[in-house]
Amino acid sequence: MTFDLVVRGTVVLPDGPAEDSWVAVSDGKIAAIGTRNAPAAREIFDAGDDLIIPGVVDGQTHACSYGGLPGIRSTTRSAIAGGVTTIVDMPYDNPAPLNTLERLVDKIAAINEHAHADVALYGTIMPGQTTDDIEPLIEGGVVAFKISTFESSPTRFPRIASDQVLATFLALRDTSVPLGVHNEDQEIVRAYIAAAKASNRNGIEAHSGSRPPAAELAATAQFLELGAASGAHAHIVHLTTPRGFQLVDNYLADGFRATGELCVHYLWFDPDRDGAELGARMKVNPPIRPGQIDALWDEILSGRVAFVSSDHSSWPVDNKFTPSIFDAGAGVPGLETLLPAFYTAADNRGLDAAAITVEQLCERPAKFFGLWPKKGAIRLGADADLAVLSRRPQVWDSSRAHDELCWSPFDGRAFCVTVTRTYLGGQLAWDGVAVVNNPGAGRFVRRGSSHWFE
Amino acid sequence: MTFDLVVRGTVVLPDGPAEDSWVAVSDGKIAAIGTRNAPAAREIFDAGDDLIIPGVVDGQTHACSYGGLPGIRSTTRSAIAGGVTTIVDMPYDNPAPLNTLERLVDKIAAINEHAHADVALYGTIMPGQTTDDIEPLIEGGVVAFKISTFESSPTRFPRIASDQVLATFLALRDTSVPLGVHNEDQEIVRAYIAAAKASNRNGIEAHSGSRPPAAELAATAQFLELGAASGAHAHIVHLTTPRGFQLVDNYLADGFRATGELCVHYLWFDPDRDGAELGARMKVNPPIRPGQIDALWDEILSGRVAFVSSDHSSWPVDNKFTPSIFDAGAGVPGLETLLPAFYTAADNRGLDAAAITVEQLCERPAKFFGLWPKKGAIRLGADADLAVLSRRPQVWDSSRAHDELCWSPFDGRAFCVTVTRTYLGGQLAWDGVAVVNNPGAGRFVRRGSSHWFE
Amino acid sequence: MTFDLVVRGTVVLPDGPAEDSWVAVSDGKIAAIGTRNAPAAREIFDAGDDLIIPGVVDGQTHACSYGGLPGIRSTTRSAIAGGVTTIVDMPYDNPAPLNTLERLVDKIAAINEHAHADVALYGTIMPGQTTDDIEPLIEGGVVAFKISTFESSPTRFPRIASDQVLATFLALRDTSVPLGVHNEDQEIVRAYIAAAKASNRNGIEAHSGSRPPAAELAATAQFLELGAASGAHAHIVHLTTPRGFQLVDNYLADGFRATGELCVHYLWFDPDRDGAELGARMKVNPPIRPGQIDALWDEILSGRVAFVSSDHSSWPVDNKFTPSIFDAGAGVPGLETLLPAFYTAADNRGLDAAAITVEQLCERPAKFFGLWPKKGAIRLGADADLAVLSRRPQVWDSSRAHDELCWSPFDGRAFCVTVTRTYLGGQLAWDGVAVVNNPGAGRFVRRGSSHWFE
Amino acid sequence: MTFDLVVRGTVVLPDGPAEDSWVAVSDGKIAAIGTRNAPAAREIFDAGDDLIIPGVVDGQTHACSYGGLPGIRSTTRSAIAGGVTTIVDMPYDNPAPLNTLERLVDKIAAINEHAHADVALYGTIMPGQTTDDIEPLIEGGVVAFKISTFESSPTRFPRIASDQVLATFLALRDTSVPLGVHNEDQEIVRAYIAAAKASNRNGIEAHSGSRPPAAELAATAQFLELGAASGAHAHIVHLTTPRGFQLVDNYLADGFRATGELCVHYLWFDPDRDGAELGARMKVNPPIRPGQIDALWDEILSGRVAFVSSDHSSWPVDNKFTPSIFDAGAGVPGLETLLPAFYTAADNRGLDAAAITVEQLCERPAKFFGLWPKKGAIRLGADADLAVLSRRPQVWDSSRAHDELCWSPFDGRAFCVTVTRTYLGGQLAWDGVAVVNNPGAGRFVRRGSSHWFE
């Protein structure tokens, strides 16, 4: 027989890398995996000793916060250029969030029109909304729901009161679908920001203190307990300190379904070291805390982190140029840097970077969102989503990024690897120079049957 | 030498009961303890084989919620008649709570005028109040602070926002003074009550569900985490299910200062069994839950309960006669029944009732509030606060109670013991028929140096 | 390219079965794994929907106890017919055990002459022997050492005194090589057998009691502590009750290297149920205990069992026909039944039999003895040792076994699967009817670098 | 009324010291305890602010190893002079151990004739002895049994084989009576001593290594497991390293009855520091290990030590003057130094010496051996056994000891306290200068009903 495609190189399989090996593709799926002599194929790419890894599943992106549904186009173009073949997009779209089946249908249509990468979707609920829309959204294929305990925008990103959080959990209790939370206590954050403003502390160095760990942890603890009380899966979409992961672990130990996620910027930046240089360019919520990087890596190594994501936000940099840090938009672009940045940070710590990258960026998010075994691993029958990772060093230059934003906190940072090819469903999508697939090549992917807690 | 007083009987000492023994008193303190032949004394009372126990320390009372500071008189009169020689009174006085040194001075004056029993005091803070009053109140002798996450009254019993809870914890972090909480999530409770009303569920059977365990536990989890974040001692003044004690235990295991309290009605009543008979007479907040009694006793036996109190409320029964359970006042009288009810319940379960009663009603609350070793044990040098507990059965009849309220959920319940004498500081205060000491015989007692977490 | 061999079927990969898939072999190694259309090969075998699993690694066999080194021939012939492609043979050869490099050389020569399957080897030490031979034996390739605390034979299977056990552990402390033990306290066993004989209890029902759990556990505890004191890896080659695995687990929790193994007969037979039928045919040491089967499966599922083996013994059945159970030889043939018996027992319990079989009989023993990744998994680059497992039921008939013993406790037992093919290094060795490879086709395999405790 | 005796001072009660207090005695029992003004008594002793503590219960002594039963006289005289009012004597009497009711009767007779202090007794069994004598010995009042896994003397202190250990445990399983063990593996010790001798290492510095921790721990692990297998209470009479206490703790955690004891010399001496000075004068078995003192105190503070004893041995010092350490007798005199040495060591570490001394030397051994509440605490109804401990420093001079041995490893050591009076059953027994009670004043004390594991 003749395969559609064979990619040769050091193939990173679930139980480790295999040198001088190959992946063969038929009909968009991985059809064979072998070592040394490759079989015949209509197309053969020899990556030498570059790493061939599963396409990354970025579990937290905001494609449509700024530009609405068309934002999918530039976001997924950036994803593909960064080796990310699936994004899990948050529901806080502009001008209105994904909280009904109708909006899901619209967003799927936009994916079909715009997406360069596959897209899975979060849903949400709005204040006052009943839980009647939850089941249709699950049947429609959303992979998770998310709410916030802090109001970033009344129409797009509102605070959900605890009775409605509880109602949502109860509607999800008999499913495997997680409810995620943006975890900040609104009363504490507002009081602390007011106090900071009153004392004229307006720079990035005031940001972490203005949304203190106590605000994050109080919201986390309350949310986890509501999840426990209802029996549903409670997920904290970002935790910035080890205490947060300890809380999650206590719920697991007590027999409940609880998880916590990290974003790559918490593993890279420190306001004490980088604040003067980056200013609002490193403003995210909850804030990056001083002195946490080592401790957060320990959390990863201890297995208490569900997975690592980018929390990619599509804000133009103008959004950051404000006199006060409190007026600057929160969030940073991150899709195109996720893979090289995480790999580099792991490598710099002396870890087995290939293994931990595939675990945290591919396998774990795929399993978490019910996309495994289609996504997240190089295994027979999986989608032929592949990234070729060359051990060629680079210095990040966001002016060449594909997200139309062209700014990044990683600008000028050295990465030890470069994404030189990306395949989506066996089709070349990124050739190291340009995104070569068409908008609409990416598809909407539904939650499947894989369950995290089994 | 000649003692002022000798009381003979079965003396319940810290390490167990001593039959045919005696306690000798000089200058209001316990001066000697012996067995068999008693020494000379100006007054000798022979209790036969009745139990002589330390006067009870009721760690949660509301003497002044209804009648204001003069409420101390009837409340402490009822205390003395029930073997309770010290009450720890909550700050939610009518018309204004104890939140400043000035109000503390007023309440101490009222104690000096009215009290039949010793009185220790909780303080509180009001919305918008700074933490400046906390240190003066501690220096003034309060034993603890309390706030609520649910607003029962805007002026007397308000909800405190989480930023202010955090500020209060931070003001207490370097002290041994606990911050207690009335632990119910306001948003959930209000939403659930509205739903119950909307569906015309208005009886006592709707009460537990209208303030569901999730509301109680979410508030508990958030409060414990704020305590942990600040390093202060967080105390939950009532937990109605084992999950609450598990939460507290998780914080202890993580190295934080956390405790949880039980009230005796949670150990006696069950809405499924008693609701039809008692109706609003058993309405307390958080509610008594169905089917929890056995599990809560297990919590006591496992050592996870800080102590047991009455949560005595001074509401006239009229307050309960409302068409809807949601309009009925919450809280029940309980001072005079605390000791016989707890002893009886323990005895009915086959426990060593004398030992567990002295532990939970005397020693533990005394240690918790910094009153030990003056209070809580029959030991040399302690205040000669004693209760004589006869193994004479009785059926409770609140019409003979000394609290001026004359109603009780315990009416008609059989107790296996009767309080036949109470001594306060070596003075006879209750002779089994009447309260014989004068208003003002009781004194204000300050927090001392005993620490719970040492 | 053209492969040497392709085997098609339901391939049981490390992360689960892949239907309609294939394994391709070049130069005796697994060169490719694929699904659906198979590549060209000089030889193709289509197993339909039969399971293709890694060849079994039987971690405990006694090929040479009776017939000396030539016993390798019939033992490995039986192995191959049972889907076992590697045996780990015990050192207690007749007439003298493998305790020097010279004897290792002899045994390797015998393997090269006789073996139908690959063979890894245990070494041992004899009473009075220094530890000087240990390092040469490790360099010679033994995978583990074993001693006994009970003397079965003074020249072949002696008791090793505790000072020598300690010395052996100390010689192994800086290696990954385990020291295994036959764990029975000699004093207790001899006293209990004497007592049983004195009271004329001579049947199989007296066997378990004559070597009571206390004898097994006392020897286990002492051995584990000697391992802990020296820092070496202590391995208990058979534990018959959950308490043994609890002991092992305590050592792991205390930071020491400790493991415990199960044999398949402990998971199949119960003397209370089967004793009357089987008599001495089920005599093994330590004995099979009454009522342990369910509890031992729980140990497997909890992850506390290192792996499952056969403890195959090459005794002729005459050895069992004695008037007293105490004169009967201990041990049973088991190589050819190991795979179908374990699979069937797992299947009967409703477990995922394919997954648990590959884990317990292939992957875990391969990792334990340092044979992974060459052995134990269907993965690129591994030896092409494969067993084809058909879901065709059979009733075991030992008269057709290939071990020249022709008796078995499994006679008449129903198995739900049949081994229909075995490949050793890509060569057909068993075709479902006959062993078709030649003596000497099997090779000696050395301990490699895989480490259990990493 | 008039008491027989009143002793005034700082009375160390179970919950702490009471200054300016007193203990009153009637009929040999503690009849009253008070503070300040003491009652009338036929005899009053005012100890000023000296400590009044319960008489010490020394849980491990060897009164009769050397001089036979008459050794009770000098041993208990020394006890009384050291504030020890009860000794628990080991069974290894000269010429024959206490292993039958007849020998118990003889030893009780010797106590009645010779004892200056109360005496409780261990029993033992001899090799080959059935368990028939165990129940009569328990009925006769022994408080515990002891065996050894190492043979110090074939007739007096033999090794007991593991089958007999198991039989003894089984005979004790339904009782609260512990089986203690001298815990050293004979094979290891003999091999290591032979090796030391062969290499001419003969000094005290070779002693610990010649009986290595592995020997002690292997015997401990085996013994604990035999106890667990039978359900009886297993007690290790001396553990010299934290690992031993960890082992005991593992058994407790697994639900078995297990305990471990410390002797005061393990808390005082270190062969690296004191070996050159003391030589064989510090030889005990198991040996004092280098560098363990701090870790063993941590064990005490963590609650994992059952109690502390002296292991007093009655060897004349000639026994120590041998060319080789291996020929020197093991054991040291220690009764008269136990109390001041332990108190001083605790005080030097900044601990609450009075509290920890009363806990470890009085209360815990009394409870362990079933002597509480008669012994071990100053409480109503207890035997009036009291020691007066003055805070007067002293330098130990064994030439003035009362044990007829007149040597000690403590010679020249500074103690911060001095035993100035001892009362036995309310009778003055030691006045600070001389032992003033008569032989026979001490009585045999039986095991009572107090149970350690309740």
Short mmCIF file of C-alpha atoms in Angstrom, two decimals, chain A residues 50-312:
data_model
loop_
_atom_site.label_atom_id
_atom_site.label_comp_id
_atom_site.label_asym_id
_atom_site.label_seq_id
_atom_site.Cartn_x
_atom_site.Cartn_y
_atom_site.Cartn_z
CA ASP A 50 14.16 16.97 14.65
CA LEU A 51 11.43 16.04 17.09
CA ILE A 52 8.04 15.04 15.74
CA ILE A 53 5.45 15.61 18.40
CA PRO A 54 1.66 15.57 18.54
CA GLY A 55 0.10 18.89 17.65
CA VAL A 56 -0.34 21.00 20.77
CA VAL A 57 -3.81 21.36 22.34
CA ASP A 58 -3.94 24.83 23.86
CA GLY A 59 -6.58 24.53 26.55
CA GLN A 60 -7.26 28.21 27.10
CA THR A 61 -7.50 30.87 24.38
CA HIS A 62 -9.53 34.02 23.80
CA ALA A 63 -9.86 34.29 20.03
CA CYS A 64 -12.90 36.51 19.89
CA SER A 65 -12.67 38.85 22.90
CA TYR A 66 -11.65 41.80 20.82
CA GLY A 67 -12.54 41.31 17.20
CA GLY A 68 -15.49 39.01 17.62
CA LEU A 69 -15.89 35.73 15.79
CA PRO A 70 -13.62 36.73 12.88
CA GLY A 71 -10.83 36.79 15.45
CA ILE A 72 -10.71 33.05 14.95
CA ARG A 73 -8.80 33.60 11.73
CA SER A 74 -5.70 35.35 13.05
CA THR A 75 -5.73 33.42 16.30
CA THR A 76 -5.70 30.02 14.65
CA ARG A 77 -3.18 31.21 12.06
CA SER A 78 -0.89 32.07 14.97
CA ALA A 79 -1.68 28.73 16.57
CA ILE A 80 -0.67 26.76 13.49
CA ALA A 81 2.58 28.71 13.20
CA GLY A 82 3.26 27.76 16.82
CA GLY A 83 2.63 24.02 16.46
CA VAL A 84 -0.80 24.30 18.08
CA THR A 85 -3.31 22.26 16.10
CA THR A 86 -6.26 22.55 18.48
CA ILE A 87 -7.36 25.52 20.54
CA VAL A 88 -9.97 25.37 23.27
CA ASP A 89 -11.57 28.77 23.01
CA MET A 90 -13.14 30.65 25.88
CA PRO A 91 -16.75 31.83 25.62
CA TYR A 92 -16.25 35.56 26.29
CA ASP A 93 -16.70 36.65 22.71
CA ASN A 94 -17.27 40.22 21.59
CA PRO A 95 -19.93 41.49 21.71
CA ALA A 96 -21.73 38.61 23.46
CA PRO A 97 -20.60 35.40 25.03
CA LEU A 98 -21.34 31.86 23.95
CA ASN A 99 -24.25 31.01 26.23
CA THR A 100 -26.88 29.54 23.92
CA LEU A 101 -27.11 26.95 21.22
CA GLU A 102 -27.73 29.70 18.70
CA ARG A 103 -24.42 31.33 19.52
CA LEU A 104 -22.70 27.95 19.39
CA VAL A 105 -24.07 27.45 15.90
CA ASP A 106 -22.77 30.88 14.91
CA LYS A 107 -19.35 30.19 16.31
CA ILE A 108 -19.12 26.84 14.59
CA ALA A 109 -20.00 28.57 11.35
CA ALA A 110 -17.23 31.08 11.98
CA ILE A 111 -14.80 28.24 12.64
CA ASN A 112 -15.76 26.62 9.38
CA GLU A 113 -15.10 29.89 7.64
CA HIS A 114 -11.99 31.11 9.39
CA ALA A 115 -10.12 28.43 11.27
CA HIS A 116 -6.61 27.36 10.34
CA ALA A 117 -6.52 25.01 13.35
CA ASP A 118 -9.10 22.79 14.99
CA VAL A 119 -11.22 24.51 17.60
CA ALA A 120 -13.01 23.19 20.67
CA LEU A 121 -15.31 25.47 22.61
CA TYR A 122 -16.19 26.48 26.14
CA GLY A 123 -19.73 27.67 26.86
CA THR A 124 -20.93 29.94 29.65
CA ILE A 125 -24.08 31.28 31.28
CA MET A 126 -25.11 34.86 31.86
CA PRO A 127 -26.52 36.41 35.03
CA GLY A 128 -30.15 35.51 35.37
CA GLN A 129 -30.01 32.79 32.76
CA THR A 130 -31.59 29.48 33.71
CA THR A 131 -29.74 26.24 33.28
CA ASP A 132 -31.98 25.21 30.41
CA ASP A 133 -29.32 26.02 27.83
CA ILE A 134 -26.69 23.80 29.36
CA GLU A 135 -27.87 20.48 28.03
CA PRO A 136 -28.31 21.75 24.45
CA LEU A 137 -24.81 23.20 24.57
CA ILE A 138 -23.40 19.87 25.77
CA GLU A 139 -25.26 18.06 23.03
CA GLY A 140 -23.92 20.68 20.66
CA GLY A 141 -20.41 19.63 21.59
CA VAL A 142 -18.91 22.17 24.00
CA VAL A 143 -16.06 20.66 25.97
CA ALA A 144 -16.51 22.68 29.18
CA PHE A 145 -18.25 25.64 30.77
CA LYS A 146 -16.71 28.65 32.41
CA ILE A 147 -17.88 31.41 34.70
CA SER A 148 -16.14 34.20 36.59
CA THR A 149 -16.41 35.38 40.17
CA PHE A 150 -15.12 38.77 39.05
CA GLU A 151 -16.80 41.07 36.59
CA SER A 152 -14.49 42.18 33.81
CA SER A 153 -17.35 43.30 31.59
CA PRO A 154 -21.05 43.28 32.43
CA THR A 155 -22.08 42.06 29.00
CA ARG A 156 -19.18 39.89 27.94
CA PHE A 157 -17.42 38.70 31.11
CA PRO A 158 -19.78 39.18 34.09
CA ARG A 159 -19.57 38.02 37.69
CA ILE A 160 -21.84 35.07 38.33
CA ALA A 161 -23.40 35.00 41.78
CA SER A 162 -22.86 31.96 43.94
CA ASP A 163 -26.45 30.71 43.68
CA GLN A 164 -26.07 30.60 39.92
CA VAL A 165 -22.67 28.88 40.20
CA LEU A 166 -24.33 26.26 42.34
CA ALA A 167 -27.19 25.85 39.88
CA THR A 168 -24.72 25.38 37.03
CA PHE A 169 -22.76 22.79 38.98
CA LEU A 170 -25.97 20.92 39.74
CA ALA A 171 -26.86 20.91 36.05
CA LEU A 172 -23.44 19.35 35.29
CA ARG A 173 -23.22 16.87 38.15
CA ASP A 174 -24.10 13.79 36.11
CA THR A 175 -21.80 14.67 33.23
CA SER A 176 -18.05 14.62 32.73
CA VAL A 177 -18.10 18.25 31.60
CA PRO A 178 -16.06 20.55 33.86
CA LEU A 179 -17.11 23.97 35.07
CA GLY A 180 -14.12 26.30 35.01
CA VAL A 181 -13.78 29.53 36.91
CA HIS A 182 -11.93 32.77 36.65
CA ASN A 183 -11.13 32.81 40.34
CA GLU A 184 -10.91 36.23 41.94
CA ASP A 185 -13.03 37.58 44.79
CA GLN A 186 -14.58 40.76 43.51
CA GLU A 187 -14.96 42.53 46.84
CA ILE A 188 -11.36 42.06 47.82
CA VAL A 189 -9.98 43.02 44.41
CA ARG A 190 -12.08 46.18 44.20
CA ALA A 191 -11.16 47.21 47.73
CA TYR A 192 -7.46 46.60 47.17
CA ILE A 193 -7.41 48.43 43.83
CA ALA A 194 -9.16 51.37 45.44
CA ALA A 195 -6.58 51.39 48.20
CA ALA A 196 -3.71 51.22 45.72
CA LYS A 197 -5.14 54.05 43.69
CA ALA A 198 -5.71 56.10 46.81
CA SER A 199 -2.05 55.79 47.65
CA ASN A 200 -0.92 56.52 44.09
CA ARG A 201 0.60 53.11 43.47
CA ASN A 202 -0.08 52.71 39.76
CA GLY A 203 2.76 50.66 38.25
CA ILE A 204 3.03 46.97 37.43
CA GLU A 205 4.70 46.41 40.81
CA ALA A 206 1.35 47.29 42.42
CA HIS A 207 -0.59 44.82 40.30
CA SER A 208 -0.02 41.57 42.19
CA GLY A 209 -0.76 43.21 45.53
CA SER A 210 -3.92 44.82 44.20
CA ARG A 211 -5.37 41.39 43.48
CA PRO A 212 -3.76 39.55 46.38
CA PRO A 213 -3.40 35.78 46.67
CA ALA A 214 -6.12 35.89 49.32
CA ALA A 215 -8.60 37.13 46.70
CA GLU A 216 -7.66 34.34 44.34
CA LEU A 217 -7.67 31.66 47.01
CA ALA A 218 -10.92 32.70 48.67
CA ALA A 219 -12.71 32.51 45.31
CA THR A 220 -11.00 29.19 44.62
CA ALA A 221 -11.98 27.66 47.94
CA GLN A 222 -15.59 28.78 47.63
CA PHE A 223 -15.86 27.48 44.06
CA LEU A 224 -14.28 24.13 44.89
CA GLU A 225 -16.68 23.64 47.77
CA LEU A 226 -19.68 24.42 45.59
CA GLY A 227 -18.39 21.85 43.13
CA ALA A 228 -17.97 19.35 45.94
CA ALA A 229 -21.43 20.05 47.33
CA SER A 230 -22.95 19.31 43.94
CA GLY A 231 -20.69 16.45 42.83
CA ALA A 232 -19.64 18.13 39.58
CA HIS A 233 -16.13 18.65 38.21
CA ALA A 234 -14.73 21.99 39.36
CA HIS A 235 -11.81 23.40 37.40
CA ILE A 236 -9.69 26.42 38.30
CA VAL A 237 -8.42 27.86 35.05
CA HIS A 238 -5.39 29.51 36.59
CA LEU A 239 -3.66 29.21 39.92
CA THR A 240 -0.65 31.37 40.62
CA THR A 241 0.72 29.83 43.82
CA PRO A 242 1.25 26.35 45.29
CA ARG A 243 -1.47 26.95 47.88
CA GLY A 244 -4.03 26.84 45.09
CA PHE A 245 -2.87 23.43 43.98
CA GLN A 246 -2.87 22.24 47.58
CA LEU A 247 -6.51 23.25 47.83
CA VAL A 248 -7.34 21.31 44.68
CA ASP A 249 -5.44 18.33 46.03
CA ASN A 250 -7.41 18.40 49.27
CA TYR A 251 -10.63 18.07 47.28
CA LEU A 252 -9.26 15.15 45.32
CA ALA A 253 -8.20 13.49 48.57
CA ASP A 254 -11.71 14.01 49.93
CA GLY A 255 -13.13 12.20 46.90
CA PHE A 256 -14.33 15.11 44.79
CA ARG A 257 -13.61 16.04 41.17
CA ALA A 258 -11.30 19.06 41.17
CA THR A 259 -8.49 20.28 38.92
CA GLY A 260 -6.25 23.30 38.49
CA GLU A 261 -4.49 24.69 35.44
CA LEU A 262 -1.33 26.71 34.88
CA CYS A 263 -0.47 29.15 32.10
CA VAL A 264 2.98 29.37 30.66
CA HIS A 265 3.58 33.00 31.66
CA TYR A 266 3.41 32.05 35.35
CA LEU A 267 6.37 29.78 34.65
CA TRP A 268 8.41 32.42 32.82
CA PHE A 269 8.00 35.85 34.33
CA ASP A 270 8.49 37.45 37.72
CA PRO A 271 7.33 41.01 38.39
CA ASP A 272 10.31 41.69 40.63
CA ARG A 273 12.69 40.82 37.82
CA ASP A 274 10.73 41.67 34.70
CA GLY A 275 8.26 44.33 35.80
CA ALA A 276 10.44 47.33 35.01
CA GLU A 277 11.07 46.07 31.51
CA LEU A 278 7.62 44.78 30.64
CA GLY A 279 5.20 46.91 32.60
CA ALA A 280 1.62 46.30 31.53
CA ARG A 281 2.88 43.90 28.86
CA MET A 282 2.98 41.30 31.65
CA LYS A 283 -0.34 42.21 33.23
CA VAL A 284 -2.57 39.18 33.46
CA ASN A 285 -5.30 38.23 35.97
CA PRO A 286 -4.81 36.67 38.40
CA PRO A 287 -1.42 38.39 38.47
CA ILE A 288 1.96 36.81 38.02
CA ARG A 289 3.35 36.74 41.59
CA PRO A 290 6.91 37.43 42.67
CA GLY A 291 9.10 34.44 43.43
CA GLN A 292 6.75 31.62 42.43
CA ILE A 293 8.43 30.07 39.38
CA ASP A 294 10.38 27.34 41.14
CA ALA A 295 7.46 26.37 43.33
CA LEU A 296 5.11 26.15 40.34
CA TRP A 297 7.49 23.85 38.50
CA ASP A 298 7.47 21.67 41.60
CA GLU A 299 3.69 21.51 41.29
CA ILE A 300 4.03 20.30 37.70
CA LEU A 301 6.54 17.65 38.69
CA SER A 302 4.36 16.45 41.56
CA GLY A 303 1.49 15.84 39.16
CA ARG A 304 -0.88 18.38 40.72
CA VAL A 305 -1.23 20.55 37.59
CA ALA A 306 -3.95 19.39 35.18
CA PHE A 307 -2.16 20.91 32.18
CA VAL A 308 -0.47 24.08 30.94
CA SER A 309 -2.11 26.54 28.54
CA SER A 310 -1.41 29.95 27.01
CA ASP A 311 -4.51 31.96 28.08
CA HIS A 312 -3.87 33.75 24.77
#
